[in-house]
Every structure is written in structure tokens, then in C-alpha cells.
Tab-separated table of C-alpha atoms and ligand atoms in Angstrom:
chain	number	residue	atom	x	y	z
W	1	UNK	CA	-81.528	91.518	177.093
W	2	UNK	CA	-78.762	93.344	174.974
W	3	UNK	CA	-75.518	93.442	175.658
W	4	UNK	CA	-74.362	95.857	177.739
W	5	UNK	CA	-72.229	98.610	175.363
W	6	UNK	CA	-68.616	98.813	176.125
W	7	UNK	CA	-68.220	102.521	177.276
W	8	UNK	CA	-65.044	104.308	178.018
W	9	UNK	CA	-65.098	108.379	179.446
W	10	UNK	CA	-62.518	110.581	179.274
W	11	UNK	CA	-63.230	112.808	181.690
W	12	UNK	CA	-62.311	115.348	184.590
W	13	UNK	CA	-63.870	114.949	188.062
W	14	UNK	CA	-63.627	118.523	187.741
W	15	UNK	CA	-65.321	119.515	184.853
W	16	UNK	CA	-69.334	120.123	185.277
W	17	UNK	CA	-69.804	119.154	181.439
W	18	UNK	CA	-68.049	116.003	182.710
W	19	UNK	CA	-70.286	115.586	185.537
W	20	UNK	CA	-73.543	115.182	182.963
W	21	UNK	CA	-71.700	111.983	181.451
W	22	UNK	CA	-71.156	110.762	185.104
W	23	UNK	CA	-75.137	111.546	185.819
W	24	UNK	CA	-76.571	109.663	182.643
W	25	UNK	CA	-73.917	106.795	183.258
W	26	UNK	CA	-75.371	106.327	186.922
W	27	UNK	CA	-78.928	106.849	186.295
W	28	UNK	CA	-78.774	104.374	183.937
W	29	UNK	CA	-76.562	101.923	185.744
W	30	UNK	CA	-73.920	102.141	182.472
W	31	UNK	CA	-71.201	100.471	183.332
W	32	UNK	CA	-67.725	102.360	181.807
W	33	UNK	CA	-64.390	102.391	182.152
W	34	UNK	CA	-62.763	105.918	182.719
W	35	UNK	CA	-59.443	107.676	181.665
W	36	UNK	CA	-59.040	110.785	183.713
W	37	UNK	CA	-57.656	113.897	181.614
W	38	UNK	CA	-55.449	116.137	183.313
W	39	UNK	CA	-56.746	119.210	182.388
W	40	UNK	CA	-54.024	121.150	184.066
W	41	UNK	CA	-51.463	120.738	181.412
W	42	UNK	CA	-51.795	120.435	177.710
W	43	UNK	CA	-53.314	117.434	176.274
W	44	UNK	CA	-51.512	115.067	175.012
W	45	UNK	CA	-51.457	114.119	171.025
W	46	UNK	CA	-53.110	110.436	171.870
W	47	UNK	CA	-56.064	112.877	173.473
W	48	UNK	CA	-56.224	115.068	170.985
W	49	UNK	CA	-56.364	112.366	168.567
W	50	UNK	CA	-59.678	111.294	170.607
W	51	UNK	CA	-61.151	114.798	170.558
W	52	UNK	CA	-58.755	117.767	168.439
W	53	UNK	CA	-61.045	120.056	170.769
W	54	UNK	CA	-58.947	119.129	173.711
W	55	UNK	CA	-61.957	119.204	175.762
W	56	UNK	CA	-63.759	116.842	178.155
W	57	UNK	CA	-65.392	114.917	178.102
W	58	UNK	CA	-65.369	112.176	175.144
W	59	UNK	CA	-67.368	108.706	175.192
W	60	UNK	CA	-66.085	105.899	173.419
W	61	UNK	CA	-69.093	103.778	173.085
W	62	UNK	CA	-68.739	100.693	171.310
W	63	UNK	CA	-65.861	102.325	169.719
W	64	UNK	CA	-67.288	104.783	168.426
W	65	UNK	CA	-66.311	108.476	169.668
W	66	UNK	CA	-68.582	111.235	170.767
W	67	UNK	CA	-67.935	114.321	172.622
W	68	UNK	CA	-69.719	117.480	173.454
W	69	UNK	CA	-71.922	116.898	176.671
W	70	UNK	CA	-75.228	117.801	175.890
W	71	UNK	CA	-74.841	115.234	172.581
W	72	UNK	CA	-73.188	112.391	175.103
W	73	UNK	CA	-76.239	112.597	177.398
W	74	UNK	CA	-78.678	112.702	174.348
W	75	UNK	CA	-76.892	109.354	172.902
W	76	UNK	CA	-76.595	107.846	176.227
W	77	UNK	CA	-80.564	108.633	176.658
W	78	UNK	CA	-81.645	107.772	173.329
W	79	UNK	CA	-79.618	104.515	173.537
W	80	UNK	CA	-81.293	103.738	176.461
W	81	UNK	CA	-85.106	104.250	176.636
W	82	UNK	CA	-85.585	105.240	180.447
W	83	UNK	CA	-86.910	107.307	182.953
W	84	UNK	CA	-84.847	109.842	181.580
W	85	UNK	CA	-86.517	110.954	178.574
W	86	UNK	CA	-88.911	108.997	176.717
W	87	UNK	CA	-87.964	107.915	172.827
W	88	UNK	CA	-89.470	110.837	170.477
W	89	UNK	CA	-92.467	108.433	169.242
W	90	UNK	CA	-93.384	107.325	172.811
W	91	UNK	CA	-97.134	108.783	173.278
W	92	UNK	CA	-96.086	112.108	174.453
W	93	UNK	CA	-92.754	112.075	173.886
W	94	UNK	CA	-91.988	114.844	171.456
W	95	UNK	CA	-93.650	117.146	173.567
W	96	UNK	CA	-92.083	115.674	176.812
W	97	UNK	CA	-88.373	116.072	175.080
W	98	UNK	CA	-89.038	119.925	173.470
W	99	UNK	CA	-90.327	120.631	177.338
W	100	UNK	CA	-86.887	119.039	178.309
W	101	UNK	CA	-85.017	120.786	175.924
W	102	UNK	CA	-86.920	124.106	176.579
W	103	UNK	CA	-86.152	123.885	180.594
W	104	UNK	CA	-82.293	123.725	179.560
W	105	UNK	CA	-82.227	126.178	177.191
W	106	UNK	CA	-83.734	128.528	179.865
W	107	UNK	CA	-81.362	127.468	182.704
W	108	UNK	CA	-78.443	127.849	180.341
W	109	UNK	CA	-79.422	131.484	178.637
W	110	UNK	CA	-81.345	133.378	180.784
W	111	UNK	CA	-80.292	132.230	184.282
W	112	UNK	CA	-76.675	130.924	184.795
W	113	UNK	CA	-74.546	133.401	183.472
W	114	UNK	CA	-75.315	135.991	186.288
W	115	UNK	CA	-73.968	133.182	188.974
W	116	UNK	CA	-70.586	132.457	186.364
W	117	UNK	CA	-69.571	136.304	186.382
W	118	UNK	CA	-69.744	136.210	189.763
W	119	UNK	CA	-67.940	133.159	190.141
W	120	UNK	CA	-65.530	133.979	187.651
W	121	UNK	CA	-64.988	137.836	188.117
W	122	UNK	CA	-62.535	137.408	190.908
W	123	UNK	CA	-64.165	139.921	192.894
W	124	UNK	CA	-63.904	142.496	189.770
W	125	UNK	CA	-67.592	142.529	189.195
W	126	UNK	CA	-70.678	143.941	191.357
W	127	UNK	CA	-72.107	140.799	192.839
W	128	UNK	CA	-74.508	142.800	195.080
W	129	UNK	CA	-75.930	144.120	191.671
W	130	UNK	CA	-76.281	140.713	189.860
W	131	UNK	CA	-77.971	139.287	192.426
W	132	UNK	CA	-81.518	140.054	192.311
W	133	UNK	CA	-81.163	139.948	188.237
W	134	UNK	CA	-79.950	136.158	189.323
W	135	UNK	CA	-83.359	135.661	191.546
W	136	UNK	CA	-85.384	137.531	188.877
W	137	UNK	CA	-84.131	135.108	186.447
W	138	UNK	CA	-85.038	132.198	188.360
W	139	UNK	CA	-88.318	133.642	189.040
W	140	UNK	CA	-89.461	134.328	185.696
W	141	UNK	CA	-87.788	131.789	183.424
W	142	UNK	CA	-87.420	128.170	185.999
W	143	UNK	CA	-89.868	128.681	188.939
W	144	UNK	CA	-92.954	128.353	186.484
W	145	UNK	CA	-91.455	124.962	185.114
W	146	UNK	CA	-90.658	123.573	187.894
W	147	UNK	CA	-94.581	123.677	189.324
W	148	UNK	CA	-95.173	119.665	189.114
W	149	UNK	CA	-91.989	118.934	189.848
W	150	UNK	CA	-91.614	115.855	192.374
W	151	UNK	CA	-89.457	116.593	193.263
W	152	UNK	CA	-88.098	116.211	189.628
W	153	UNK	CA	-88.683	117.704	186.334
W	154	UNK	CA	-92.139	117.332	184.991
W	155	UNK	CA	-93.658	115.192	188.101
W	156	UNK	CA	-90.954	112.805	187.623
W	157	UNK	CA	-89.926	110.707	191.415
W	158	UNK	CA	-86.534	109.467	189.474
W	159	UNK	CA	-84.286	112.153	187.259
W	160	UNK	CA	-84.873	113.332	183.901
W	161	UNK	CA	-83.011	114.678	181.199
W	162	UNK	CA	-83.314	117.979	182.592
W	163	UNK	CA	-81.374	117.017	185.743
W	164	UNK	CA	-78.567	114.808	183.765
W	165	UNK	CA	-77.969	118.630	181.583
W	166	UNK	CA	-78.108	121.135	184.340
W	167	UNK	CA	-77.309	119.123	187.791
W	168	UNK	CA	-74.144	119.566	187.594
W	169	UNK	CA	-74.253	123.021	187.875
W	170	UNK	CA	-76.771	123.215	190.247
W	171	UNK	CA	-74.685	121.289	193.277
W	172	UNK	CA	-71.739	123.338	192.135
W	173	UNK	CA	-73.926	126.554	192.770
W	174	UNK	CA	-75.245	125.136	196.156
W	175	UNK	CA	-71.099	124.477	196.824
W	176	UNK	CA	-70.348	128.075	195.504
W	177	UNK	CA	-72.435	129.401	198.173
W	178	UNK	CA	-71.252	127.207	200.698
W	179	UNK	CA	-67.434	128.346	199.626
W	180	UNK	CA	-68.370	132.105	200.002
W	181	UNK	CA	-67.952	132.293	195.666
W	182	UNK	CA	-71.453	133.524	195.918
W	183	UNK	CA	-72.693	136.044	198.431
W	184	UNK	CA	-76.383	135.075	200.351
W	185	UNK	CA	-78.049	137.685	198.232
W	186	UNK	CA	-78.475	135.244	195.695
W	187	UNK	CA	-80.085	132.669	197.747
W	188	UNK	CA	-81.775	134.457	200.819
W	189	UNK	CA	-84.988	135.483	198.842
W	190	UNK	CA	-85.396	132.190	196.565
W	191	UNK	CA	-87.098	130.008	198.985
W	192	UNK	CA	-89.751	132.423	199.212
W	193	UNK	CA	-89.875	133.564	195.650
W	194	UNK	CA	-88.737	130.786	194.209
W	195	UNK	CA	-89.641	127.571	196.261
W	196	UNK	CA	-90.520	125.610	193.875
W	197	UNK	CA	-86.884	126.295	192.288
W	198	UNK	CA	-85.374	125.839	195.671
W	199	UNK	CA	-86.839	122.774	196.320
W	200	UNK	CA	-86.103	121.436	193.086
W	201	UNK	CA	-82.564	122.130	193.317
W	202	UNK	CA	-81.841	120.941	196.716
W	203	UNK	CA	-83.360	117.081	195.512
W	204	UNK	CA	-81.134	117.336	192.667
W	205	UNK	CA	-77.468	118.569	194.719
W	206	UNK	CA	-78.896	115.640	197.222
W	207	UNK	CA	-79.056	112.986	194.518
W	208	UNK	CA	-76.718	109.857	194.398
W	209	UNK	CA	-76.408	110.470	190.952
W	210	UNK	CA	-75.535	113.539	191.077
W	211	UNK	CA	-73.302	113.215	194.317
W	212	UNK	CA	-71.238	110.060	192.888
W	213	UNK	CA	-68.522	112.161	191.067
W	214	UNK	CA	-67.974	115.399	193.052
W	215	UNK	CA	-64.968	115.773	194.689
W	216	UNK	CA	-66.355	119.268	196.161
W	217	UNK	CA	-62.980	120.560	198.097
W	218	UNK	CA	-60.870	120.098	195.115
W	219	UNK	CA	-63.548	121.706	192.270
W	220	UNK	CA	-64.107	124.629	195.247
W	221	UNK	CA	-59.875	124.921	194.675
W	222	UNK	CA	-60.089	124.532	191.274
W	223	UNK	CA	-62.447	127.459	190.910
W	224	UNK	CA	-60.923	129.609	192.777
W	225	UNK	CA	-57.762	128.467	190.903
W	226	UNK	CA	-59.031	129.345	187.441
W	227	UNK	CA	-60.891	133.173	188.653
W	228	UNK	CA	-57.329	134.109	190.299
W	229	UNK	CA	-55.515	133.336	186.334
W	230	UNK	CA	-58.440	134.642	184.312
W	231	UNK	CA	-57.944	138.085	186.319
W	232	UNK	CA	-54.173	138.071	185.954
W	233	UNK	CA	-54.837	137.306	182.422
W	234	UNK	CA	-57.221	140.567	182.669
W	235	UNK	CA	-54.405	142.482	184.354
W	236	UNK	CA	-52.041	142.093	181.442
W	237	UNK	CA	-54.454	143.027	178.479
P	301	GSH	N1	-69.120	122.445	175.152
P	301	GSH	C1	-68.279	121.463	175.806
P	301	GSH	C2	-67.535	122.133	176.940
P	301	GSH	C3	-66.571	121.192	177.598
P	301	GSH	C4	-65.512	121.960	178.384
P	301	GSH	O1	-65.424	123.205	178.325
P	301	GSH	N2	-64.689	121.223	179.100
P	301	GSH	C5	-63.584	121.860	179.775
P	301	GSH	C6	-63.430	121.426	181.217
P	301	GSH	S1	-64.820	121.880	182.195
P	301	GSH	C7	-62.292	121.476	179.079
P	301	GSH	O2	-62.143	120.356	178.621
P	301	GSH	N3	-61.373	122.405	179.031
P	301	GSH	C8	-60.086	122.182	178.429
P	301	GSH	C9	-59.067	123.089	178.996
P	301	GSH	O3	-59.335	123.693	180.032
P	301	GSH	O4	-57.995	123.165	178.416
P	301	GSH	C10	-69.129	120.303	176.302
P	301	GSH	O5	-70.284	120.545	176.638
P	301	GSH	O6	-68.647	119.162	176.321
């Protein structure tokens, strides 16, 4: 067997683009060593010497640096043949990864920005209005491509790729609800219009993998932390 790589994450428990590192690292029983970045003050020059974006998270892995999220998880993945996606020249595995990649890409920009306005409006936007564009989104664009699922993406018993990219939001929208940062109008109808969706997402907030790294009171303050400055930011301009 090969080595295990030497992995190091920066990283905020915080941050959801974070949280997919966390996912991938767990699912595939990675072993890492982590350096917490405080994202609450300005990064430091050693940091920004790791990534001059400032941002989390960053993987050193085998000493080499990579950052941006989606392109950790897709190194992590591809550097480890798994359950998680298959390699591109597996029998099937082109059209399993654009299925992947397509599932994303619709969660990402057709679904989740009507949940982050919300979030993220402190109360200055018309939640009541986004709502059923939220559960028409999940209607048209996830609940057909999550038919098979089971109770994973594409038939899959164990996580995919498609869980390590978007389950991070998904227990932080299950959270958001819980917190009162989203109203019950955007979850009442989905388990009839959506239950495939709804099932779906409540295996994935349930999953150890998902679960390890979410300190959920703190990322609830956090939240509300970071709506209350973007709308006295607002208030000035
Ligand atoms: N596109 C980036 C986004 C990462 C990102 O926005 N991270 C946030 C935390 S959730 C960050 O580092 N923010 C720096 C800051 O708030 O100053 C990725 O996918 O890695």
C-alpha cells in the first residue's frame, strides 16, 4: 500500500468551503494535521504567504499547496480512487463525474442563493417572497437528480462527490432553520414536493462525515455575526 500523504489544512471550523476539505478528509480516512485560521482578524503575512487570497481553506499535501475548495476535494478525490467519484477512465466514469459535476453546478446556481439572501439580508429582504422561488428551485433543478438516490447521490449507500461539494451547506441550511435564519416557508412544502430532496438532505446533515467538524452554536453566532456587519456596512453606503 502507498504511503499515506502528509496533509496539513488550514482551515476554519466555521467556514462551509472548509467543511468540504473536512468531508473528503473523513470519507477517505486522510489523516492531516490542521492549523486553524482565525478568520476574525486579518491574516497574518506567514498565511498569506500560504494563500495571498487570505481565504480558507489551503491543503498542504506532500508539500505542495492547493487552495480553493472545490479543487481540494477534486485532488483529494482524484488522489484517492474511492467511493467518492470514480477515476475519469473507470467504465462509466466520465459520465458518472459530468453527472457529479452537473448536480453541483445546479445546487450552487440555481438553488442556493435564494436561502443566502435570506440568510444574509438581515431581515432587509422579503423572505416570505423567496421562499417558494427556493422550493421551486429545488423542485425543478435537484428533486429530478436525486430519484436513485440511496440515500446518496446516484444510488450510492456511502457519499459521493456530490455530498463532499454541497454538504456543507446543506446541514448549515437544516441549522438555519433550526436557528429561525430561515422561516418554515422554505421547508414546510418540500417533503411533499420535494421528498426525494428532503430525504436526501436529511442522510447527508445526519452523516458522520459531515457531522465531524460542525461546531453548530458557534457557526449559528457567527452568521448572525456577519448579517448584523454586512447591514451596517449597507447602512453607511
Ligand atoms: N472560493 C473559495 C471561498 C473560500 C472562502 O470564502 N472562505 C472564507 C471563509 S468561509 C474566507 O476565507 N474568508 C476570509 C475572510 O473572511 O476574510 C473556496 O471555495 O475555497
Amino acid at each position: 500500500m502507498a504511503a499515506a500523504p502528509k496533509i496539513k489544512l488550514y482551515t476554519s471550523h466555521l467556514c462551509p468551503w472548509a467543511h468540504r476539505a473536512h468531508i473528503a478528509l473523513a470519507e477517505l480516512d486522510l489523516p492531516y494535521e490542521e492549523e486553524i485560521i482565525d478568520l476574525s482578524v486579518p491574516r497574518t503575512p506567514e498565511y498569506l504567504a500560504i494563500n495571498p487570497r487570505g481565504l480558507v481553506p489551503t491543503i498542504s499535501y506532500n508539500g505542495e499547496l492547493v487552495t480553493e475548495s472545490g479543487i481540494v476535494a477534486q485532488l483529494l478525490a482524484d488522489a484517492h480512487p474511492s467511493h467518492l467519484l470514480p477515476p475519469s477512465n473507470a467504465e462509466g466514469g466520465a459520465l458518472r463525474r459530468a453527472r457529479t459535476s452537473f448536480f453541483v453546478d445546479a445546487y450552487f446556481s440555481k438553488v442556493s442563493s435564494f436561502s443566502t439572501k435570506v440568510v444574509y439580508g438581515a431581515g432587509d429582504v422579503d423572505a416570505e417572497a423567496l421562499a417558494p422561488q427556493f422550493v421551486e428551485a429545488v423542485v425543478k433543478e435537484l428533486e429530478p437528480l436525486l430519484q436513485d438516490a440511496a440515500p446518496f447521490f446516484g444510488g450510492s449507500e456511502k457519499l459521493t462527490q456530490a455530498e463532499v461539494l454541497t454538504g456543507s451547506f446543506i446541514i448549515r441550511l437544516l441549522a438555519f432553520r433550526r436557528a429561525g435564519l430561515l422561516p418554515e416557508s422554505f421547508f414546510a412544502p418540500l417533503p411533499e414536493k420535494a421528498p426525494a430532496f428532503w430525504k436526501w438532505a436529511q442522510a447527508v446533515a445526519a452523516h458522520p462525515s459531515v457531522t465531524r467538524v460542525f461546531p453548530e452554536e458557534r457557526i449559528i453566532e457567527g452568521t448572525k455575526a456577519r448579517a448584523a456587519k454586512l447591514k451596517a456596512e449597507k447602512a453607511k453606503n
